[in-house]
Amino acid sequence: MPAPSPSRSLDLDGTPVLIFDDSAAACLAAAEQIAELVRSAVARRGKAVLGLATGGTPVPVYKGLVEEHQGGRLSFAEVSTYNLDEYYPMSPLDPQSYRTYMDRHLFSLVDLAPNRAHVPDGTVPESDLEAYGASYDRWIEAEGGLDLQLLGLGRNGHIGFNEPADLDLDTALKLPTRPVSLHPTTIADAAGDFGGEAHVPRRALTMGTASILSARRILVLAFGAKKAEAVSRSLTGPMTAQVPGSLLRSAGSRVTWMLDPAAAAQLPG
Ligand code: GLP
């Protein structure tokens, strides 16, 4: 099936922004791009390394990838994956864990080797967290880096769980994979999944901006009116650690934003 084309495209200071008729079309187009990238990376270097995201946004992307696989057009046999984040502390078997989410939406449905499907481990002891984060970045580097990073965007502009922070730009662009405290907006947004704000973990492990921003391709998906402000602050406001999505501008045209009209409503043009 041919991938849907965007109904509008913008170039915002060198960053391509594609606006689709709706989120379903954007997700199909994203799945097609990822499938194509996997095929070409495997052909070129014998493997593909994907950075993956959770949340509601990418669910249809994974559905598209599973369909490609079931149709015999896409194999994950030579793919490694590194997820962005996990709550902390969190058992991988917990129904709310991002590991469970990935098993449900992708890992159990394709031919990806279990030992190549990485999600930050929410059971690592507190005293080992920093070293574990550094290892996660080293594993990615040892694979030759991420061929592609898939990203959603928090309502507060977060990427992964890199939350708004009071940091200078240089530090913000080079953050390692590490433990973090969740922002009040993130906790409020996760309340539905956990049966109330009181049950949302206060901490998480997140891939850092250093690994995210080094990916050779980055696809950012954001849909709906509730993301419009974070999208416009990321793309047209100052580049600042207060809006982690704005840090993606440092990656120039390696990043493509894929939006629906509601998420794009506050962009110029
Ligand atoms: C979550 C995840 C992010 C995700 C974001 C948006 O907290 N940690 O990786 O991109 O929030 O979630 P959603 O796609 O459900 O709007």
PDB file of C-alpha atoms and ligand atoms in Angstrom:
ATOM      1  CA  MET A   1       0.000   0.000   0.000  1.00  0.00           C
ATOM      2  CA  PRO A   2       1.481   3.429  -0.901  1.00  0.00           C
ATOM      3  CA  ALA A   3       2.265   5.560   2.164  1.00  0.00           C
ATOM      4  CA  PRO A   4      -0.074   8.551   2.644  1.00  0.00           C
ATOM      5  CA  SER A   5       1.375  11.911   1.569  1.00  0.00           C
ATOM      6  CA  PRO A   6       1.244  14.977   3.791  1.00  0.00           C
ATOM      7  CA  SER A   7      -1.413  17.550   2.955  1.00  0.00           C
ATOM      8  CA  ARG A   8       1.003  20.368   3.867  1.00  0.00           C
ATOM      9  CA  SER A   9       4.692  20.632   4.488  1.00  0.00           C
ATOM     10  CA  LEU A  10       6.732  23.379   6.109  1.00  0.00           C
ATOM     11  CA  ASP A  11      10.409  24.085   6.458  1.00  0.00           C
ATOM     12  CA  LEU A  12      10.940  25.759   9.820  1.00  0.00           C
ATOM     13  CA  ASP A  13      14.523  26.964   9.960  1.00  0.00           C
ATOM     14  CA  GLY A  14      15.777  23.846   8.200  1.00  0.00           C
ATOM     15  CA  THR A  15      13.505  21.398  10.071  1.00  0.00           C
ATOM     16  CA  PRO A  16      10.982  19.600   7.828  1.00  0.00           C
ATOM     17  CA  VAL A  17       7.421  19.528   9.234  1.00  0.00           C
ATOM     18  CA  LEU A  18       4.851  17.289   7.536  1.00  0.00           C
ATOM     19  CA  ILE A  19       1.171  17.822   8.279  1.00  0.00           C
ATOM     20  CA  PHE A  20      -1.160  14.949   7.415  1.00  0.00           C
ATOM     21  CA  ASP A  21      -4.966  14.849   7.098  1.00  0.00           C
ATOM     22  CA  ASP A  22      -5.134  12.940  10.375  1.00  0.00           C
ATOM     23  CA  SER A  23      -3.048  10.970  12.851  1.00  0.00           C
ATOM     24  CA  ALA A  24      -3.849   7.653  11.143  1.00  0.00           C
ATOM     25  CA  ALA A  25      -2.293   8.883   7.888  1.00  0.00           C
ATOM     26  CA  ALA A  26       0.763  10.242   9.731  1.00  0.00           C
ATOM     27  CA  CYS A  27       1.269   6.938  11.565  1.00  0.00           C
ATOM     28  CA  LEU A  28       0.979   4.916   8.359  1.00  0.00           C
ATOM     29  CA  ALA A  29       3.531   7.175   6.686  1.00  0.00           C
ATOM     30  CA  ALA A  30       5.835   6.850   9.727  1.00  0.00           C
ATOM     31  CA  ALA A  31       5.528   3.041   9.696  1.00  0.00           C
ATOM     32  CA  GLU A  32       6.362   2.995   5.991  1.00  0.00           C
ATOM     33  CA  GLN A  33       9.440   5.211   6.559  1.00  0.00           C
ATOM     34  CA  ILE A  34      10.650   3.012   9.401  1.00  0.00           C
ATOM     35  CA  ALA A  35      10.124  -0.182   7.364  1.00  0.00           C
ATOM     36  CA  GLU A  36      12.048   1.338   4.461  1.00  0.00           C
ATOM     37  CA  LEU A  37      14.844   2.469   6.747  1.00  0.00           C
ATOM     38  CA  VAL A  38      15.143  -1.012   8.293  1.00  0.00           C
ATOM     39  CA  ARG A  39      15.320  -2.610   4.845  1.00  0.00           C
ATOM     40  CA  SER A  40      17.975  -0.178   3.623  1.00  0.00           C
ATOM     41  CA  ALA A  41      20.093  -0.260   6.832  1.00  0.00           C
ATOM     42  CA  VAL A  42      20.070  -4.076   6.791  1.00  0.00           C
ATOM     43  CA  ALA A  43      21.066  -4.034   3.122  1.00  0.00           C
ATOM     44  CA  ARG A  44      23.789  -1.449   3.769  1.00  0.00           C
ATOM     45  CA  ARG A  45      25.312  -2.477   7.093  1.00  0.00           C
ATOM     46  CA  GLY A  46      23.753  -5.835   7.868  1.00  0.00           C
ATOM     47  CA  LYS A  47      21.581  -4.544  10.697  1.00  0.00           C
ATOM     48  CA  ALA A  48      19.279  -1.758  11.818  1.00  0.00           C
ATOM     49  CA  VAL A  49      19.221  -0.120  15.256  1.00  0.00           C
ATOM     50  CA  LEU A  50      15.956   1.546  16.249  1.00  0.00           C
ATOM     51  CA  GLY A  51      15.182   3.860  19.159  1.00  0.00           C
ATOM     52  CA  LEU A  52      11.550   3.320  20.132  1.00  0.00           C
ATOM     53  CA  ALA A  53       8.933   5.315  22.024  1.00  0.00           C
ATOM     54  CA  THR A  54       5.867   4.465  24.096  1.00  0.00           C
ATOM     55  CA  GLY A  55       2.700   6.434  24.892  1.00  0.00           C
ATOM     56  CA  GLY A  56      -0.578   6.540  22.993  1.00  0.00           C
ATOM     57  CA  THR A  57       0.888   8.308  19.956  1.00  0.00           C
ATOM     58  CA  PRO A  58       2.982   5.527  18.328  1.00  0.00           C
ATOM     59  CA  VAL A  59       0.523   2.626  18.862  1.00  0.00           C
ATOM     60  CA  PRO A  60      -0.744   2.748  15.227  1.00  0.00           C
ATOM     61  CA  VAL A  61       2.877   2.969  14.003  1.00  0.00           C
ATOM     62  CA  TYR A  62       3.621  -0.375  15.667  1.00  0.00           C
ATOM     63  CA  LYS A  63       0.405  -1.781  14.181  1.00  0.00           C
ATOM     64  CA  GLY A  64       1.635  -0.712  10.746  1.00  0.00           C
ATOM     65  CA  LEU A  65       5.032  -2.343  11.323  1.00  0.00           C
ATOM     66  CA  VAL A  66       3.393  -5.579  12.498  1.00  0.00           C
ATOM     67  CA  GLU A  67       1.244  -5.594   9.342  1.00  0.00           C
ATOM     68  CA  GLU A  68       4.335  -5.090   7.177  1.00  0.00           C
ATOM     69  CA  HIS A  69       5.928  -8.032   8.970  1.00  0.00           C
ATOM     70  CA  GLN A  70       2.859 -10.245   8.649  1.00  0.00           C
ATOM     71  CA  GLY A  71       2.681  -9.380   4.946  1.00  0.00           C
ATOM     72  CA  GLY A  72       6.220 -10.719   4.535  1.00  0.00           C
ATOM     73  CA  ARG A  73       7.674  -7.300   3.624  1.00  0.00           C
ATOM     74  CA  LEU A  74       9.629  -6.617   6.826  1.00  0.00           C
ATOM     75  CA  SER A  75      11.857  -8.747   9.024  1.00  0.00           C
ATOM     76  CA  PHE A  76      13.244  -7.756  12.421  1.00  0.00           C
ATOM     77  CA  ALA A  77      15.762 -10.639  12.372  1.00  0.00           C
ATOM     78  CA  GLU A  78      18.660  -8.166  12.000  1.00  0.00           C
ATOM     79  CA  VAL A  79      17.151  -5.374  14.126  1.00  0.00           C
ATOM     80  CA  SER A  80      18.097  -4.191  17.624  1.00  0.00           C
ATOM     81  CA  THR A  81      15.817  -1.836  19.527  1.00  0.00           C
ATOM     82  CA  TYR A  82      16.445   0.570  22.409  1.00  0.00           C
ATOM     83  CA  ASN A  83      13.426   2.077  24.113  1.00  0.00           C
ATOM     84  CA  LEU A  84      13.506   5.605  25.406  1.00  0.00           C
ATOM     85  CA  ASP A  85      12.312   5.121  28.925  1.00  0.00           C
ATOM     86  CA  GLU A  86      10.768   3.145  31.768  1.00  0.00           C
ATOM     87  CA  TYR A  87       9.149   4.118  35.031  1.00  0.00           C
ATOM     88  CA  TYR A  88      11.252   3.593  38.183  1.00  0.00           C
ATOM     89  CA  PRO A  89      10.952   1.485  40.132  1.00  0.00           C
ATOM     90  CA  MET A  90       9.011  -0.812  37.833  1.00  0.00           C
ATOM     91  CA  SER A  91       8.928  -4.551  37.260  1.00  0.00           C
ATOM     92  CA  PRO A  92       9.066  -5.519  33.574  1.00  0.00           C
ATOM     93  CA  LEU A  93       6.088  -7.812  34.248  1.00  0.00           C
ATOM     94  CA  ASP A  94       3.915  -5.025  35.643  1.00  0.00           C
ATOM     95  CA  PRO A  95       0.991  -4.334  33.270  1.00  0.00           C
ATOM     96  CA  GLN A  96       1.891  -0.609  33.389  1.00  0.00           C
ATOM     97  CA  SER A  97       5.546  -1.096  32.470  1.00  0.00           C
ATOM     98  CA  TYR A  98       6.800   0.150  29.137  1.00  0.00           C
ATOM     99  CA  ARG A  99       8.340  -3.331  28.671  1.00  0.00           C
ATOM    100  CA  THR A 100       4.805  -4.786  28.805  1.00  0.00           C
ATOM    101  CA  TYR A 101       3.583  -2.105  26.370  1.00  0.00           C
ATOM    102  CA  MET A 102       6.359  -2.988  23.908  1.00  0.00           C
ATOM    103  CA  ASP A 103       5.736  -6.731  24.253  1.00  0.00           C
ATOM    104  CA  ARG A 104       2.042  -6.165  23.557  1.00  0.00           C
ATOM    105  CA  HIS A 105       2.355  -3.765  20.619  1.00  0.00           C
ATOM    106  CA  LEU A 106       5.498  -5.008  18.867  1.00  0.00           C
ATOM    107  CA  PHE A 107       7.998  -7.410  20.417  1.00  0.00           C
ATOM    108  CA  SER A 108       5.729 -10.463  20.721  1.00  0.00           C
ATOM    109  CA  LEU A 109       4.294  -9.938  17.230  1.00  0.00           C
ATOM    110  CA  VAL A 110       7.458  -9.805  15.101  1.00  0.00           C
ATOM    111  CA  ASP A 111      10.659 -11.816  14.609  1.00  0.00           C
ATOM    112  CA  LEU A 112      12.810  -9.585  16.841  1.00  0.00           C
ATOM    113  CA  ALA A 113      15.327 -11.549  18.958  1.00  0.00           C
ATOM    114  CA  PRO A 114      14.356 -11.108  22.645  1.00  0.00           C
ATOM    115  CA  ASN A 115      17.959 -10.322  23.619  1.00  0.00           C
ATOM    116  CA  ARG A 116      18.053  -7.437  21.123  1.00  0.00           C
ATOM    117  CA  ALA A 117      14.907  -5.721  22.447  1.00  0.00           C
ATOM    118  CA  HIS A 118      16.162  -3.281  25.092  1.00  0.00           C
ATOM    119  CA  VAL A 119      13.966  -1.287  27.459  1.00  0.00           C
ATOM    120  CA  PRO A 120      15.580   0.528  30.400  1.00  0.00           C
ATOM    121  CA  ASP A 121      15.379  -1.819  33.395  1.00  0.00           C
ATOM    122  CA  GLY A 122      13.192  -0.437  36.166  1.00  0.00           C
ATOM    123  CA  THR A 123      14.504  -3.031  38.647  1.00  0.00           C
ATOM    124  CA  VAL A 124      18.146  -1.908  38.722  1.00  0.00           C
ATOM    125  CA  PRO A 125      19.117  -1.100  42.341  1.00  0.00           C
ATOM    126  CA  GLU A 126      19.227   2.572  43.198  1.00  0.00           C
ATOM    127  CA  SER A 127      22.996   2.499  43.799  1.00  0.00           C
ATOM    128  CA  ASP A 128      23.658   1.132  40.268  1.00  0.00           C
ATOM    129  CA  LEU A 129      21.381   3.462  38.315  1.00  0.00           C
ATOM    130  CA  GLU A 130      23.997   5.895  37.100  1.00  0.00           C
ATOM    131  CA  ALA A 131      26.329   3.118  35.929  1.00  0.00           C
ATOM    132  CA  TYR A 132      23.398   1.331  34.279  1.00  0.00           C
ATOM    133  CA  GLY A 133      22.484   4.513  32.353  1.00  0.00           C
ATOM    134  CA  ALA A 134      26.073   4.877  31.159  1.00  0.00           C
ATOM    135  CA  SER A 135      26.022   1.223  29.986  1.00  0.00           C
ATOM    136  CA  TYR A 136      22.791   1.805  28.063  1.00  0.00           C
ATOM    137  CA  ASP A 137      24.469   4.651  26.134  1.00  0.00           C
ATOM    138  CA  ARG A 138      27.561   2.491  25.561  1.00  0.00           C
ATOM    139  CA  TRP A 139      25.469  -0.378  24.183  1.00  0.00           C
ATOM    140  CA  ILE A 140      23.903   2.011  21.673  1.00  0.00           C
ATOM    141  CA  GLU A 141      27.303   3.382  20.727  1.00  0.00           C
ATOM    142  CA  ALA A 142      28.764  -0.114  20.363  1.00  0.00           C
ATOM    143  CA  GLU A 143      25.988  -0.893  17.878  1.00  0.00           C
ATOM    144  CA  GLY A 144      27.194   2.040  15.767  1.00  0.00           C
ATOM    145  CA  GLY A 145      24.465   4.384  17.027  1.00  0.00           C
ATOM    146  CA  LEU A 146      20.747   4.594  16.346  1.00  0.00           C
ATOM    147  CA  ASP A 147      19.704   4.482  12.700  1.00  0.00           C
ATOM    148  CA  LEU A 148      16.382   5.980  13.695  1.00  0.00           C
ATOM    149  CA  GLN A 149      14.783   7.407  16.817  1.00  0.00           C
ATOM    150  CA  LEU A 150      10.993   7.504  17.024  1.00  0.00           C
ATOM    151  CA  LEU A 151       9.712  10.179  19.413  1.00  0.00           C
ATOM    152  CA  GLY A 152       6.454  11.417  20.880  1.00  0.00           C
ATOM    153  CA  LEU A 153       6.172  14.750  22.640  1.00  0.00           C
ATOM    154  CA  GLY A 154       4.907  15.412  26.150  1.00  0.00           C
ATOM    155  CA  ARG A 155       2.388  18.205  26.715  1.00  0.00           C
ATOM    156  CA  ASN A 156       5.190  19.985  28.559  1.00  0.00           C
ATOM    157  CA  GLY A 157       7.555  19.468  25.613  1.00  0.00           C
ATOM    158  CA  HIS A 158       9.383  16.459  27.084  1.00  0.00           C
ATOM    159  CA  ILE A 159      11.125  13.888  24.863  1.00  0.00           C
ATOM    160  CA  GLY A 160      11.411  10.439  26.408  1.00  0.00           C
ATOM    161  CA  PHE A 161      11.376  11.491  30.056  1.00  0.00           C
ATOM    162  CA  ASN A 162      13.824  14.346  29.500  1.00  0.00           C
ATOM    163  CA  GLU A 163      11.669  16.834  31.379  1.00  0.00           C
ATOM    164  CA  PRO A 164      11.813  20.654  31.278  1.00  0.00           C
ATOM    165  CA  ALA A 165      14.872  21.656  33.318  1.00  0.00           C
ATOM    166  CA  ASP A 166      16.883  24.601  34.437  1.00  0.00           C
ATOM    167  CA  LEU A 167      20.110  23.718  32.598  1.00  0.00           C
ATOM    168  CA  ASP A 168      22.405  25.566  30.236  1.00  0.00           C
ATOM    169  CA  LEU A 169      21.995  24.594  26.600  1.00  0.00           C
ATOM    170  CA  ASP A 170      25.315  22.812  26.292  1.00  0.00           C
ATOM    171  CA  THR A 171      24.542  20.504  29.229  1.00  0.00           C
ATOM    172  CA  ALA A 172      20.954  19.953  28.033  1.00  0.00           C
ATOM    173  CA  LEU A 173      22.157  18.709  24.636  1.00  0.00           C
ATOM    174  CA  LYS A 174      24.536  16.134  26.124  1.00  0.00           C
ATOM    175  CA  LEU A 175      22.534  14.460  28.878  1.00  0.00           C
ATOM    176  CA  PRO A 176      23.294  10.771  29.486  1.00  0.00           C
ATOM    177  CA  THR A 177      20.756   8.011  30.042  1.00  0.00           C
ATOM    178  CA  ARG A 178      19.871   8.437  33.715  1.00  0.00           C
ATOM    179  CA  PRO A 179      17.283   8.404  36.487  1.00  0.00           C
ATOM    180  CA  VAL A 180      14.949  11.436  36.539  1.00  0.00           C
ATOM    181  CA  SER A 181      12.050  12.842  38.556  1.00  0.00           C
ATOM    182  CA  LEU A 182       8.817  13.185  36.633  1.00  0.00           C
ATOM    183  CA  HIS A 183       7.323  16.632  36.003  1.00  0.00           C
ATOM    184  CA  PRO A 184       3.875  17.397  37.513  1.00  0.00           C
ATOM    185  CA  THR A 185       2.322  17.582  33.998  1.00  0.00           C
ATOM    186  CA  THR A 186       3.720  14.142  33.159  1.00  0.00           C
ATOM    187  CA  ILE A 187       2.358  12.693  36.407  1.00  0.00           C
ATOM    188  CA  ALA A 188      -1.057  14.250  35.713  1.00  0.00           C
ATOM    189  CA  ASP A 189      -1.064  12.864  32.146  1.00  0.00           C
ATOM    190  CA  ALA A 190      -0.154   9.350  33.349  1.00  0.00           C
ATOM    191  CA  ALA A 191      -2.840   9.337  36.066  1.00  0.00           C
ATOM    192  CA  GLY A 192      -5.382   7.605  33.815  1.00  0.00           C
ATOM    193  CA  ASP A 193      -3.028   4.672  33.164  1.00  0.00           C
ATOM    194  CA  PHE A 194      -2.326   4.153  36.861  1.00  0.00           C
ATOM    195  CA  GLY A 195      -5.805   4.658  38.325  1.00  0.00           C
ATOM    196  CA  GLY A 196      -5.069   8.073  39.821  1.00  0.00           C
ATOM    197  CA  GLU A 197      -2.164  10.478  40.235  1.00  0.00           C
ATOM    198  CA  ALA A 198      -1.262   9.032  43.630  1.00  0.00           C
ATOM    199  CA  HIS A 199      -0.306   5.729  41.968  1.00  0.00           C
ATOM    200  CA  VAL A 200       1.962   7.170  39.247  1.00  0.00           C
ATOM    201  CA  PRO A 201       5.656   6.461  39.936  1.00  0.00           C
ATOM    202  CA  ARG A 202       7.487   9.707  40.719  1.00  0.00           C
ATOM    203  CA  ARG A 203      10.663   8.637  38.944  1.00  0.00           C
ATOM    204  CA  ALA A 204      11.816   7.072  35.693  1.00  0.00           C
ATOM    205  CA  LEU A 205      14.845   6.070  33.674  1.00  0.00           C
ATOM    206  CA  THR A 206      15.228   7.920  30.405  1.00  0.00           C
ATOM    207  CA  MET A 207      17.536   7.760  27.441  1.00  0.00           C
ATOM    208  CA  GLY A 208      19.440  11.038  27.478  1.00  0.00           C
ATOM    209  CA  THR A 209      19.472  13.770  24.871  1.00  0.00           C
ATOM    210  CA  ALA A 210      23.014  12.761  23.818  1.00  0.00           C
ATOM    211  CA  SER A 211      21.904   9.374  22.434  1.00  0.00           C
ATOM    212  CA  ILE A 212      18.592  10.707  21.097  1.00  0.00           C
ATOM    213  CA  LEU A 213      20.183  13.610  19.235  1.00  0.00           C
ATOM    214  CA  SER A 214      22.931  11.444  17.718  1.00  0.00           C
ATOM    215  CA  ALA A 215      20.406   9.271  15.853  1.00  0.00           C
ATOM    216  CA  ARG A 216      20.896   9.386  12.096  1.00  0.00           C
ATOM    217  CA  ARG A 217      17.148   9.999  11.600  1.00  0.00           C
ATOM    218  CA  ILE A 218      14.598  11.238  14.104  1.00  0.00           C
ATOM    219  CA  LEU A 219      10.828  11.072  13.576  1.00  0.00           C
ATOM    220  CA  VAL A 220       8.725  13.129  15.986  1.00  0.00           C
ATOM    221  CA  LEU A 221       4.996  12.443  16.086  1.00  0.00           C
ATOM    222  CA  ALA A 222       2.489  14.723  17.817  1.00  0.00           C
ATOM    223  CA  PHE A 223      -1.273  14.735  17.449  1.00  0.00           C
ATOM    224  CA  GLY A 224      -4.231  16.659  18.814  1.00  0.00           C
ATOM    225  CA  ALA A 225      -4.894  20.140  20.149  1.00  0.00           C
ATOM    226  CA  LYS A 226      -3.313  19.321  23.519  1.00  0.00           C
ATOM    227  CA  LYS A 227       0.104  19.068  21.828  1.00  0.00           C
ATOM    228  CA  ALA A 228      -0.218  22.280  19.757  1.00  0.00           C
ATOM    229  CA  GLU A 229       1.519  24.538  22.271  1.00  0.00           C
ATOM    230  CA  ALA A 230       4.420  22.129  22.903  1.00  0.00           C
ATOM    231  CA  VAL A 231       4.840  21.708  19.117  1.00  0.00           C
ATOM    232  CA  SER A 232       4.976  25.435  18.455  1.00  0.00           C
ATOM    233  CA  ARG A 233       7.282  26.132  21.419  1.00  0.00           C
ATOM    234  CA  SER A 234       9.585  23.332  20.224  1.00  0.00           C
ATOM    235  CA  LEU A 235       9.708  24.525  16.634  1.00  0.00           C
ATOM    236  CA  THR A 236       9.444  28.298  16.858  1.00  0.00           C
ATOM    237  CA  GLY A 237      10.404  29.336  20.408  1.00  0.00           C
ATOM    238  CA  PRO A 238      13.903  29.671  21.832  1.00  0.00           C
ATOM    239  CA  MET A 239      16.067  26.546  21.951  1.00  0.00           C
ATOM    240  CA  THR A 240      16.086  25.838  25.669  1.00  0.00           C
ATOM    241  CA  ALA A 241      16.225  23.049  28.258  1.00  0.00           C
ATOM    242  CA  GLN A 242      12.858  24.351  29.471  1.00  0.00           C
ATOM    243  CA  VAL A 243      11.337  22.922  26.260  1.00  0.00           C
ATOM    244  CA  PRO A 244      13.179  19.659  25.559  1.00  0.00           C
ATOM    245  CA  GLY A 245      11.495  19.329  22.137  1.00  0.00           C
ATOM    246  CA  SER A 246      13.274  22.535  21.080  1.00  0.00           C
ATOM    247  CA  LEU A 247      16.627  20.735  21.523  1.00  0.00           C
ATOM    248  CA  LEU A 248      15.752  18.683  18.436  1.00  0.00           C
ATOM    249  CA  ARG A 249      16.530  21.763  16.348  1.00  0.00           C
ATOM    250  CA  SER A 250      20.209  21.049  16.961  1.00  0.00           C
ATOM    251  CA  ALA A 251      19.760  17.958  14.747  1.00  0.00           C
ATOM    252  CA  GLY A 252      18.595  20.101  11.767  1.00  0.00           C
ATOM    253  CA  SER A 253      17.186  18.178   8.833  1.00  0.00           C
ATOM    254  CA  ARG A 254      17.908  14.770  10.431  1.00  0.00           C
ATOM    255  CA  VAL A 255      14.620  15.409  12.265  1.00  0.00           C
ATOM    256  CA  THR A 256      11.188  15.209  10.639  1.00  0.00           C
ATOM    257  CA  TRP A 257       8.069  16.267  12.503  1.00  0.00           C
ATOM    258  CA  MET A 258       4.852  14.442  11.520  1.00  0.00           C
ATOM    259  CA  LEU A 259       1.712  16.175  12.765  1.00  0.00           C
ATOM    260  CA  ASP A 260      -2.042  16.262  12.381  1.00  0.00           C
ATOM    261  CA  PRO A 261      -3.742  19.627  11.705  1.00  0.00           C
ATOM    262  CA  ALA A 262      -4.714  20.143  15.376  1.00  0.00           C
ATOM    263  CA  ALA A 263      -1.139  19.700  16.632  1.00  0.00           C
ATOM    264  CA  ALA A 264       0.099  22.069  13.891  1.00  0.00           C
ATOM    265  CA  ALA A 265      -2.512  24.745  14.611  1.00  0.00           C
ATOM    266  CA  GLN A 266      -0.117  27.185  16.305  1.00  0.00           C
ATOM    267  CA  LEU A 267       2.626  26.979  13.672  1.00  0.00           C
ATOM    268  CA  PRO A 268       3.189  29.829  11.209  1.00  0.00           C
ATOM    269  CA  GLY A 269       1.807  29.668   7.658  1.00  0.00           C
TER     270      GLY A 269
HETATM  271  C1  GLP B   1       5.115   9.713  27.941  1.00  0.00           C
HETATM  272  C2  GLP B   1       6.434   9.070  27.409  1.00  0.00           C
HETATM  273  C3  GLP B   1       6.958   9.813  26.213  1.00  0.00           C
HETATM  274  C4  GLP B   1       5.780  10.093  25.287  1.00  0.00           C
HETATM  275  C5  GLP B   1       4.888  11.139  25.927  1.00  0.00           C
HETATM  276  C6  GLP B   1       3.609  11.420  25.169  1.00  0.00           C
HETATM  277  O1  GLP B   1       5.199  10.127  29.240  1.00  0.00           O
HETATM  278  N1  GLP B   1       7.483   8.916  28.347  1.00  0.00           N
HETATM  279  O2  GLP B   1       7.980   9.056  25.588  1.00  0.00           O
HETATM  280  O3  GLP B   1       6.234  10.579  24.064  1.00  0.00           O
HETATM  281  O4  GLP B   1       4.661  10.873  27.274  1.00  0.00           O
HETATM  282  O5  GLP B   1       2.620  10.454  25.417  1.00  0.00           O
HETATM  283  P1  GLP B   1       1.365  10.265  24.469  1.00  0.00           P
HETATM  284  O6  GLP B   1       1.875   9.742  23.181  1.00  0.00           O
HETATM  285  O7  GLP B   1       0.509   9.251  25.196  1.00  0.00           O
HETATM  286  O8  GLP B   1       0.718  11.594  24.336  1.00  0.00           O
END
